[in-house]
Short mmCIF file of C-alpha atoms in Angstrom, two decimals:
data_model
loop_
_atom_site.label_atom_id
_atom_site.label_comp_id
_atom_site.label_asym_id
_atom_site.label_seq_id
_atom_site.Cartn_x
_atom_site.Cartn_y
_atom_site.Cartn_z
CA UNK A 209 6.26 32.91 0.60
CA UNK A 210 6.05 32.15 -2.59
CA UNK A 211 5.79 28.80 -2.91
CA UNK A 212 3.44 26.51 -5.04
CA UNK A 213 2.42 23.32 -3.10
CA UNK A 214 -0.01 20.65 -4.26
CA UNK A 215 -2.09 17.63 -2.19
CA UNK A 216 -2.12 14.76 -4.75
CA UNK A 217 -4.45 11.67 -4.27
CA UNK A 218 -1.47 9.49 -5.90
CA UNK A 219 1.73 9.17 -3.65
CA UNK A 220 4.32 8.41 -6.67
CA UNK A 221 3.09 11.47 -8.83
CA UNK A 222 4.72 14.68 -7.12
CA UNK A 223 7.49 17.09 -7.99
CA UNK A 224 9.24 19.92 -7.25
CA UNK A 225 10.36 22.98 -9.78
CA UNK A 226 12.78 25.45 -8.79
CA UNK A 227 13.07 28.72 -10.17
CA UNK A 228 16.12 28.60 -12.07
CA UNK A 229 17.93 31.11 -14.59
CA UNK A 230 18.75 28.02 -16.81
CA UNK A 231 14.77 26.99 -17.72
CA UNK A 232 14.00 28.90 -20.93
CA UNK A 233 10.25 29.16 -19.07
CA UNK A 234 11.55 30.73 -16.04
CA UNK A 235 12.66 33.82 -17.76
CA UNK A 236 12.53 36.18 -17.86
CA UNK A 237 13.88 36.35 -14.02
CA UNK A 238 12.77 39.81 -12.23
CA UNK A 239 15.73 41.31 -10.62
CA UNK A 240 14.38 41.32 -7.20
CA UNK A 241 14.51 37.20 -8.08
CA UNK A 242 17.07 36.53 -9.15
CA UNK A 243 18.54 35.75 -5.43
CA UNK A 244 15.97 33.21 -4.86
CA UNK A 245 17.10 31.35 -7.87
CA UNK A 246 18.27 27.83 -7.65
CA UNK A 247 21.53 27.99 -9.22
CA UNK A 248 22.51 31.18 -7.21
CA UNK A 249 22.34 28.97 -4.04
CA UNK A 250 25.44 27.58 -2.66
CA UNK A 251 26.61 24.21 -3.45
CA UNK A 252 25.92 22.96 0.34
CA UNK A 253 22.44 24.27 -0.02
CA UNK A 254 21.44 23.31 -3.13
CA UNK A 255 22.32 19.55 -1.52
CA UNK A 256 20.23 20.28 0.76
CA UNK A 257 16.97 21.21 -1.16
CA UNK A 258 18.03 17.85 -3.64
CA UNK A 259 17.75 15.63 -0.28
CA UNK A 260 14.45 16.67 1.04
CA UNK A 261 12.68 14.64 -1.20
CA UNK A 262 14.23 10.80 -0.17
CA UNK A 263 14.56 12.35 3.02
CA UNK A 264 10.73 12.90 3.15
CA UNK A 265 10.07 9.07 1.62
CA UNK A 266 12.29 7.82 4.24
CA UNK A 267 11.00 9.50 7.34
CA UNK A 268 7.30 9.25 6.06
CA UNK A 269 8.35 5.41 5.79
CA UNK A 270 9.42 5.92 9.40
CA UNK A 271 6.29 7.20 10.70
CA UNK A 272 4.65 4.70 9.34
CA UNK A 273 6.05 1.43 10.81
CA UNK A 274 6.24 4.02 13.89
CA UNK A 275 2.60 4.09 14.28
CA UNK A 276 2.05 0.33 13.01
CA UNK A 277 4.15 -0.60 16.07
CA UNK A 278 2.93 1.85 18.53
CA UNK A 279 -0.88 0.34 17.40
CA UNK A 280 -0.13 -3.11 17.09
CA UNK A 281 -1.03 -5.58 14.19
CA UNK A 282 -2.19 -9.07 14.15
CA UNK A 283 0.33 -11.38 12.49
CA UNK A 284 1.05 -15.44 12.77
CA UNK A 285 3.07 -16.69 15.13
CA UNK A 286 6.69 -17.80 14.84
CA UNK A 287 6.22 -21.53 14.93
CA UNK A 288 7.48 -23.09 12.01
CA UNK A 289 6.23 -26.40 10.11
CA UNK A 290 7.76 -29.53 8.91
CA UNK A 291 10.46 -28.55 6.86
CA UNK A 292 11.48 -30.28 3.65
CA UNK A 293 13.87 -33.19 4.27
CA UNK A 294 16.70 -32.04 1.74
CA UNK A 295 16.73 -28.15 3.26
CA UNK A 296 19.08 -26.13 5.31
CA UNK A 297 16.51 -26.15 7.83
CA UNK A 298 15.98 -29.39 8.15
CA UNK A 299 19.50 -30.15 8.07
CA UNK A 300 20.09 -27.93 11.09
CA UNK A 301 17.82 -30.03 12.94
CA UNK A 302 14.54 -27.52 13.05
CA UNK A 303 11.29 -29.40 13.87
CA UNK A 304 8.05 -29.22 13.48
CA UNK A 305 6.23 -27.09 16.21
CA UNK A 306 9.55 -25.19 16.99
CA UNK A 307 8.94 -21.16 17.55
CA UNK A 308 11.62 -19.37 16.88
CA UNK A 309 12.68 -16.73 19.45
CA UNK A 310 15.82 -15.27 18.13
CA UNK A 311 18.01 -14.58 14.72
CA UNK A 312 21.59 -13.28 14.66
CA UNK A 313 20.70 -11.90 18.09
CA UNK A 314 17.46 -10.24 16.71
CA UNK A 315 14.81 -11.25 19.33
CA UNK A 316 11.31 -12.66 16.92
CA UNK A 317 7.95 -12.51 17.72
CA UNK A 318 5.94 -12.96 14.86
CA UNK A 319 6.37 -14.89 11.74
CA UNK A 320 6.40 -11.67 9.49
CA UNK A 321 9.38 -10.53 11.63
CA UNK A 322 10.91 -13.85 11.29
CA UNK A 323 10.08 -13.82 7.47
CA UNK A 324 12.53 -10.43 7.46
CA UNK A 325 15.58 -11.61 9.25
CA UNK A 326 15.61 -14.63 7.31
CA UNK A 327 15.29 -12.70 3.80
CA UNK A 328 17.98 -10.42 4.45
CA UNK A 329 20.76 -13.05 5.39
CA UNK A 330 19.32 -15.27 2.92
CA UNK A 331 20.71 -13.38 0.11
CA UNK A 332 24.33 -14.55 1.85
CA UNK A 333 25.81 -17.23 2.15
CA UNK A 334 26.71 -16.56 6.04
CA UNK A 335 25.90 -18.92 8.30
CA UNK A 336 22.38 -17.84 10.23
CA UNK A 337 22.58 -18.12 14.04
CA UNK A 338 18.65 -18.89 15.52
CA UNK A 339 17.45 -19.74 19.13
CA UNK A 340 14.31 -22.09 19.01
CA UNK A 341 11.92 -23.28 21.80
CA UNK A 342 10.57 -27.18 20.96
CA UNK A 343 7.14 -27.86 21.47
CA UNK A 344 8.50 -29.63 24.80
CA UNK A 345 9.21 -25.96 26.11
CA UNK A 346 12.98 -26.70 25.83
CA UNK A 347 15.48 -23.97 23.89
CA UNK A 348 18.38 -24.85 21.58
CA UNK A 349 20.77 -22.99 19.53
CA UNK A 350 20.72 -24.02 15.55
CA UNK A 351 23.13 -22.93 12.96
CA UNK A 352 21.51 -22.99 9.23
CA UNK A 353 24.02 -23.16 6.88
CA UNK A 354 21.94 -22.10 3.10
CA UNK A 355 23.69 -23.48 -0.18
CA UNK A 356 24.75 -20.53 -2.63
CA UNK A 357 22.28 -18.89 -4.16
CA UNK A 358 21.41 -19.20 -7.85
CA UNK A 359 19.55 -16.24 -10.07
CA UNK A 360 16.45 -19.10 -10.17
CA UNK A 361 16.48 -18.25 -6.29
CA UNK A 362 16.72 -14.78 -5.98
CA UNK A 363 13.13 -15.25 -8.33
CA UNK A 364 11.47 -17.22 -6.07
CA UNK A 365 10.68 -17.60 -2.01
CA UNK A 366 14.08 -17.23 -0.41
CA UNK A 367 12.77 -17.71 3.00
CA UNK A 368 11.00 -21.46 1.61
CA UNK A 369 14.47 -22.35 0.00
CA UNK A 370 15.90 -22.29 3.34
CA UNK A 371 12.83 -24.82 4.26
CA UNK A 372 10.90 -22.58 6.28
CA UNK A 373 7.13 -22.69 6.63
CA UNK A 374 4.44 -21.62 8.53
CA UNK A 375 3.08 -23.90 10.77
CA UNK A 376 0.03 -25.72 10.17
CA UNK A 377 -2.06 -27.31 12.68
CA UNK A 378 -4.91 -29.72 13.10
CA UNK A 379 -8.00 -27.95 11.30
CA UNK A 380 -9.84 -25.46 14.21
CA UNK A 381 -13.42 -24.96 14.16
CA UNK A 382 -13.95 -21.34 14.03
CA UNK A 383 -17.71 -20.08 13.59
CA UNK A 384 -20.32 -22.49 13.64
CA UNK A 385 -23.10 -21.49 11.55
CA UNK A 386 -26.77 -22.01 13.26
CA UNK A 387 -28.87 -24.47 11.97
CA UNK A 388 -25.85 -25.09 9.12
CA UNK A 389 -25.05 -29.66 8.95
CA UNK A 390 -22.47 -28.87 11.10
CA UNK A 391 -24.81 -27.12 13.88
CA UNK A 392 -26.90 -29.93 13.29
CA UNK A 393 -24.32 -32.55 13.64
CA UNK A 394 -22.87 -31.48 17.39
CA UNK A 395 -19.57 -29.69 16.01
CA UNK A 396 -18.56 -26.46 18.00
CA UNK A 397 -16.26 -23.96 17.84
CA UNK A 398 -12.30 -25.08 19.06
CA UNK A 399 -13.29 -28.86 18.13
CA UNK A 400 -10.15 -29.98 16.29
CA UNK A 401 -10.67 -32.23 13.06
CA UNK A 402 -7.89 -34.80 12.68
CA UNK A 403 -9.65 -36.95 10.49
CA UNK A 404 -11.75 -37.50 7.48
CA UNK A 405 -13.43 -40.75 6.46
CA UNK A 406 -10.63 -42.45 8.32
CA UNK A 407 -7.85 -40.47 6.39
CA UNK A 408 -5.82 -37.95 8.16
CA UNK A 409 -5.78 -35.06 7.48
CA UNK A 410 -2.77 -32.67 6.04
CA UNK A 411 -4.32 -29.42 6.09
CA UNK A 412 -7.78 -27.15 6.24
CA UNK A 413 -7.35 -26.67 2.31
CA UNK A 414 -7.78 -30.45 1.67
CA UNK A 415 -10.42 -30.50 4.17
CA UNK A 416 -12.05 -27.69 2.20
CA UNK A 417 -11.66 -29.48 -0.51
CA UNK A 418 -12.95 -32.61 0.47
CA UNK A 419 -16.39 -31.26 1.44
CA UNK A 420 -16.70 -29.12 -1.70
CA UNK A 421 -16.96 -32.80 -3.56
CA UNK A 422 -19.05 -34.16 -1.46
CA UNK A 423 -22.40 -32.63 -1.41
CA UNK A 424 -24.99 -34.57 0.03
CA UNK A 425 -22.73 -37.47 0.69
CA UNK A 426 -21.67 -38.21 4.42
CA UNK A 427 -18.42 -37.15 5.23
CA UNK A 428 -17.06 -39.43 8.69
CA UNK A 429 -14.85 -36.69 10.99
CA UNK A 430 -12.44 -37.72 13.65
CA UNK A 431 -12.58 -34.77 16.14
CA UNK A 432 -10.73 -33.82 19.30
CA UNK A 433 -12.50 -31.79 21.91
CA UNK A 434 -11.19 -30.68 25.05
CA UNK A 435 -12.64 -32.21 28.22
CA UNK A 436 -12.29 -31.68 31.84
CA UNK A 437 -9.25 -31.50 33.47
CA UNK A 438 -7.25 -30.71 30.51
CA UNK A 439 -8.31 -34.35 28.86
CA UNK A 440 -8.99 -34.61 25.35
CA UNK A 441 -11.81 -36.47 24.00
CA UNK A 442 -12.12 -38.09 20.42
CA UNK A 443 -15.46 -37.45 19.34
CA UNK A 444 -16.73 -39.39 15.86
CA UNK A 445 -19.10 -37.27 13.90
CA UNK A 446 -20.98 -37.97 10.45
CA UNK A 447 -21.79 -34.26 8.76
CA UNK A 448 -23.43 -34.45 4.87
CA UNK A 449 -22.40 -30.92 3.16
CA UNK A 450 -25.86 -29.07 2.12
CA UNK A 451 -25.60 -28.77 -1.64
CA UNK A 452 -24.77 -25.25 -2.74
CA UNK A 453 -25.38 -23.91 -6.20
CA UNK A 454 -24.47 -20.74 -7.41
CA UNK A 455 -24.45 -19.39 -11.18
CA UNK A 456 -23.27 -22.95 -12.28
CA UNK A 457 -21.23 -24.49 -9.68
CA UNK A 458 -22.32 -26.71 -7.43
CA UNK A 459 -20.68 -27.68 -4.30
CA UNK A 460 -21.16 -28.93 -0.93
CA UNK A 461 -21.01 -27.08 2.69
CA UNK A 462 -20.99 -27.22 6.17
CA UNK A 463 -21.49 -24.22 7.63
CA UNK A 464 -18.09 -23.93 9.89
CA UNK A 465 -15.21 -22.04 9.51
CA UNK A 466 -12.47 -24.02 8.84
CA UNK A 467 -8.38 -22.84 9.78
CA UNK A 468 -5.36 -25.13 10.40
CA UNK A 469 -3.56 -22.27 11.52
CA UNK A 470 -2.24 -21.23 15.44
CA UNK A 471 -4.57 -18.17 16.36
CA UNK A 472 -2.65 -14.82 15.76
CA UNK A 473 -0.54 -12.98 18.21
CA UNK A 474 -0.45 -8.97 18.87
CA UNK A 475 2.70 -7.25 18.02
CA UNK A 476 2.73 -3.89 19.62
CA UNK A 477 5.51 -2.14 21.45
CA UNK A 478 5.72 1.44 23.46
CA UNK A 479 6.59 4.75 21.70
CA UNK A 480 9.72 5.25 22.66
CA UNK A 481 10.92 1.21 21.76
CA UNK A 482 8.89 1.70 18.35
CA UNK A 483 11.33 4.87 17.74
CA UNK A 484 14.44 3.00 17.03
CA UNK A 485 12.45 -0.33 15.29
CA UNK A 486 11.03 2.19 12.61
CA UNK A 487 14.31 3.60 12.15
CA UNK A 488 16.08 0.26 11.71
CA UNK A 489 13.44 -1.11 9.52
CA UNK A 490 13.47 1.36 7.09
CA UNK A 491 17.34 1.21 7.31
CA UNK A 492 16.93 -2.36 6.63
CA UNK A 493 14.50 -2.37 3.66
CA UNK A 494 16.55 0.44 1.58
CA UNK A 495 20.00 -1.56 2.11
CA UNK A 496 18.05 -4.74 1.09
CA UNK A 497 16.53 -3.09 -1.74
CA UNK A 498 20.23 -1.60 -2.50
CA UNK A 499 21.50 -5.04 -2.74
CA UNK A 500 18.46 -6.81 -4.60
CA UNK A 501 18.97 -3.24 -7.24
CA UNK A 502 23.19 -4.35 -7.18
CA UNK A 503 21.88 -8.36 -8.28
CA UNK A 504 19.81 -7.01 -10.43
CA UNK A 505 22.81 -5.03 -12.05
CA UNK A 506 25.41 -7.79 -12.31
CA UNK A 507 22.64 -10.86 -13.29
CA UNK A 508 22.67 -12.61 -10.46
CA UNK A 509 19.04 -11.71 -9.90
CA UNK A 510 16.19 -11.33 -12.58
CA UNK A 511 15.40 -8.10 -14.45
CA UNK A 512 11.79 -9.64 -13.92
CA UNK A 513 11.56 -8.39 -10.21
CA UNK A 514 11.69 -4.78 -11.10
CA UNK A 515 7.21 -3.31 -10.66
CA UNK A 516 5.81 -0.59 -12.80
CA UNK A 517 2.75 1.46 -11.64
CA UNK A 518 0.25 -1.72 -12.73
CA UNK A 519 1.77 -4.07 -10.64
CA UNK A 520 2.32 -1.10 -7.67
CA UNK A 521 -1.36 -0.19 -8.15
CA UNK A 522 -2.49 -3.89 -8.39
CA UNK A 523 -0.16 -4.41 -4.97
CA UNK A 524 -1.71 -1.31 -3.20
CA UNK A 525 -5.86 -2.49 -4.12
CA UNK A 526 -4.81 -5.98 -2.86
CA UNK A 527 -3.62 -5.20 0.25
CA UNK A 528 -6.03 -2.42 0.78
CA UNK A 529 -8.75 -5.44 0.93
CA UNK A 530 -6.23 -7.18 3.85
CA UNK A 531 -6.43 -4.12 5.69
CA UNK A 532 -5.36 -0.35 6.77
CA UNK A 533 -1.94 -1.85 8.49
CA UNK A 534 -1.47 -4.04 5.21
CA UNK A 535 -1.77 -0.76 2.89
CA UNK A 536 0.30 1.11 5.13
CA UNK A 537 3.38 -1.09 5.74
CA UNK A 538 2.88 -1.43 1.46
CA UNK A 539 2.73 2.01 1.55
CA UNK A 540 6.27 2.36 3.38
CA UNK A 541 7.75 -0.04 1.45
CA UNK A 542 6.90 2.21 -1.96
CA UNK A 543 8.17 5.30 -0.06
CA UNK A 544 11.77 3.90 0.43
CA UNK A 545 12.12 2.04 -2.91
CA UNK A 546 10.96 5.96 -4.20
CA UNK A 547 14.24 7.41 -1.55
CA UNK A 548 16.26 4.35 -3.20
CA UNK A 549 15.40 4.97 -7.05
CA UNK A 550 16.13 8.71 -6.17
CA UNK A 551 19.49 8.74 -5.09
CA UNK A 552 20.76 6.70 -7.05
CA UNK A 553 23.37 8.31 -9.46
CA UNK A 554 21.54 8.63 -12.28
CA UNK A 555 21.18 12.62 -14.13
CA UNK A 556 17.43 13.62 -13.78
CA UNK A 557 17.15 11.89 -10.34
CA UNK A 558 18.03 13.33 -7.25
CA UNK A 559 21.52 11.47 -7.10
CA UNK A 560 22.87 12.48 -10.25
CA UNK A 561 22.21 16.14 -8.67
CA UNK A 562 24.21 14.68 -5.72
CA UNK A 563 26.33 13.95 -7.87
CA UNK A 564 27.25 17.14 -9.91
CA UNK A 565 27.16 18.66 -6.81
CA UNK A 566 30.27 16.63 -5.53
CA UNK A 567 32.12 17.14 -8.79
CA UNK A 568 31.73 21.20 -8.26
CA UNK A 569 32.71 20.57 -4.64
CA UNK A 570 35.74 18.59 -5.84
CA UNK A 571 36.79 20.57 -8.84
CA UNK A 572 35.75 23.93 -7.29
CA UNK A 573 33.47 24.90 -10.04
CA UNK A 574 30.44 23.26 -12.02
CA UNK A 575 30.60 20.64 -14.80
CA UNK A 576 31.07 21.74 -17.61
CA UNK A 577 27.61 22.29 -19.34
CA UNK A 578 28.07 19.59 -22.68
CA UNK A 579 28.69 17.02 -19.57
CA UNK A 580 25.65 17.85 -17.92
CA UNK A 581 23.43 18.18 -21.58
CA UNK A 582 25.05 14.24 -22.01
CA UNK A 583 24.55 13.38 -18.67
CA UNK A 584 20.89 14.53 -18.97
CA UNK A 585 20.40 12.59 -22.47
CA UNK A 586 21.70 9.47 -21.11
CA UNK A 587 19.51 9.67 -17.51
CA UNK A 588 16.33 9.98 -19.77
CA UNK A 589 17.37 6.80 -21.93
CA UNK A 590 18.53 5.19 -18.93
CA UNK A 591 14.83 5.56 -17.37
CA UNK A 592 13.28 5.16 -20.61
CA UNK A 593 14.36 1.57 -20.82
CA UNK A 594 14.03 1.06 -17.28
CA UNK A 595 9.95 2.54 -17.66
CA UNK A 596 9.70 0.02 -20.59
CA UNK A 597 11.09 -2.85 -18.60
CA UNK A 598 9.23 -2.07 -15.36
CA UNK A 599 5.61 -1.88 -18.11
CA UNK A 600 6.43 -4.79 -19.26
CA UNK A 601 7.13 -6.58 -16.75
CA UNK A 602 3.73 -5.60 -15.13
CA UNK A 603 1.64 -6.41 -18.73
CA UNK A 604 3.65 -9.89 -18.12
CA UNK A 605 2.15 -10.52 -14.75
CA UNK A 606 -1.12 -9.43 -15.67
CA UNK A 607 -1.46 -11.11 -19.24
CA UNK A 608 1.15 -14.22 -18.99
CA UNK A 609 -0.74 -16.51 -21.31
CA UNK A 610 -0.16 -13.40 -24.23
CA UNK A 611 3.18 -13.52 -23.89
CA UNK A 612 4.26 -17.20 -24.07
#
């Protein structure tokens, strides 16, 4: 049929080229062409052939977080720690140990979805409606009321400024290493460390820490165990950390996996429910990006936000390591920023085709050709700078000590 396709191994390197009587290395045009030429189609259909490409990004997007769902992934559950006095949160009256089941009538299941509801109303200053189950098994209805938000903000961990965190539990024995100190010592796998050398503990990261320092030197845990009949037993145990040296460092180990977080929880839903969650996610994350793109515009969020090819290649290797459903969702989220960037109205993207298309629907005829030649100058100074920005803004990340 005519038509050149190409495979790439990159997803953010492919284009289309039309044959067109107004691209000096199209010509010259063989009359039996000349009907398949771009600017002989009609208005409506050269539209068309403009949209397939966002339209592609978005549904690709769509079967992604389609098969994600249908598949299931592993993500933390939606119990939330102790949240920071001076916070919305905390103001509201959230606890500790709370899950929460519901935002603005959006039913929650996992912390990631919780993460999402949250950042999308947290750009607002609405009041966010959330139904919460208490550790005692009893529900109640909280309204968090979030202070304006600043262009400091908008930089930083919108879902945290409303005082949300992930929950963190006593520290879990995972894997017990055989014939490791902590084999040796009696600990097994589900014991629950509460305390070290009569301290308590705050999290697995100080325990982690803590034994790191103390090679060779006897480290006095407090641990819970669970006993018969749903009794708990307090168990004292003295472990010394085998000395570990590698290249240079030395540092002490056990030989137990160590996690003060609640064991993760399968998300997964049937094809037909996963139909309309792709759809509304991918909604979602282009009007959010939409917005974030508007603060961007008028200064209320930082210039610093906008990701060049390092940072998106960076981005893509790092959650490659995570795993597939990781790299895909990243993956979806590149393919609707990629829809997003394209329409908007800028000459040389998609949407400033849009948009010459509605002035000749308007008007009745094409722009005139000096408006398109300046509206093509200014779209490749307009994504010049924003290139440059987006480069630099990646070299920043990478090389921050250069550029202070």
């Amino acid at each position: 049929d005519r038509t050149e396709w190409v495979l790439a191994a990159l997803p953010l390197g492919g284009y289309v080229r039309m044959l067109d009587e107004r691209d000096p290395e199209c010509l010259p045009i063989a009359p039996a062409d000349l009907p398949r030429a771009f600017n002989r189609q009609s208005v409506y259909k050269r539209i068309a052939i403009v949209l397939a490409g966002p339209v592609a990004n978005l549904l690709l997007a769509v079967a992604v977080y389609w098969v994600l769902s249908v598949v299931g992934v592993f993500e933390p559950a939606a119990v939330v720690g102790t949240p920071p006095q001076a916070s919305a949160a905390a103001k509201a009256g959230l606890l500790a140990g709370d899950t929460v089941t519901d935002v603005a009538g959006n039913p929650v299941r996992s912390w990631n979805e919780l993460r999402w509801l949250l950042l999308q109303r947290a750009v607002t200053t609405d009041p966010i409606e959330l139904e919460v189950e208490g550790s005692d098994k009893r529900r109640r209805a909280l309204t968090i009321q979030a202070d304006p938000v600043s262009s400091e903000d908008l930089d930083g961990d919108l879902v945290g400024r409303l005082g949300f965190v992930l929950f963190s539990g006593p520290t879990r024995i995972g894997q017990v290493t055989e014939g490791s100190p902590a084999f040796q010592s009696g600990l097994q796998t589900g014991d629950r460390i509460v305390s070290a050398n009569g301290e308590p503990l705050g999290s697995a990261s100080r325990l982690r820490a803590l034994i790191r320092e103390s090679a060779e030197r006897p480290i006095e845990f407090g641990v819970e165990r669970d006993a018969a009949e749903s009794k708990v037993a307090r168990i004292p145990l003295q472990i010394t950390p085998a000395r570990i040296t590698e290249g240079e460092k030395t540092f002490g180990r056990i030989g137990a996996e160590l996690s003060d977080r609640l064991p993760p929880i399968k998300v997964q839903y049937g094809p037909l429910e996963s139909i309309p969650r792709a759809v509304q996610k991918t909604a979602d994350t282009a009007v959010f990006s939409l917005k974030m793109l508007g603060k961007m515009l008028t200064g209320e969020a930082s210039w610093k936000n906008l990701s060049g090819p390092v940072t998106i290649a960076d981005y893509a290797g790092q959650t490659a390591r995570i795993g597939l459903a990781a790299f895909l969702g990243f993956l979806a989220l590149v393919s609707i920023s990629l829809a997003v960037l394209n329409l908007l109205p800028i000459p040389m993207l998609d949407g400033g085709h849009l948009l010459y298309y509605l002035i000749e629907i308007i008007k009745g005829s094409p722009p005139a050709d000096w408006v398109v030649e300046w509206g093509q100058r200014a779209g490749v100074a307009l994504l010049g700078l924003l290139t440059v920005l987006a480069l630099y803004n990646d070299l920043l990340r990478l090389l921050p000590d250069f550029f202070e």
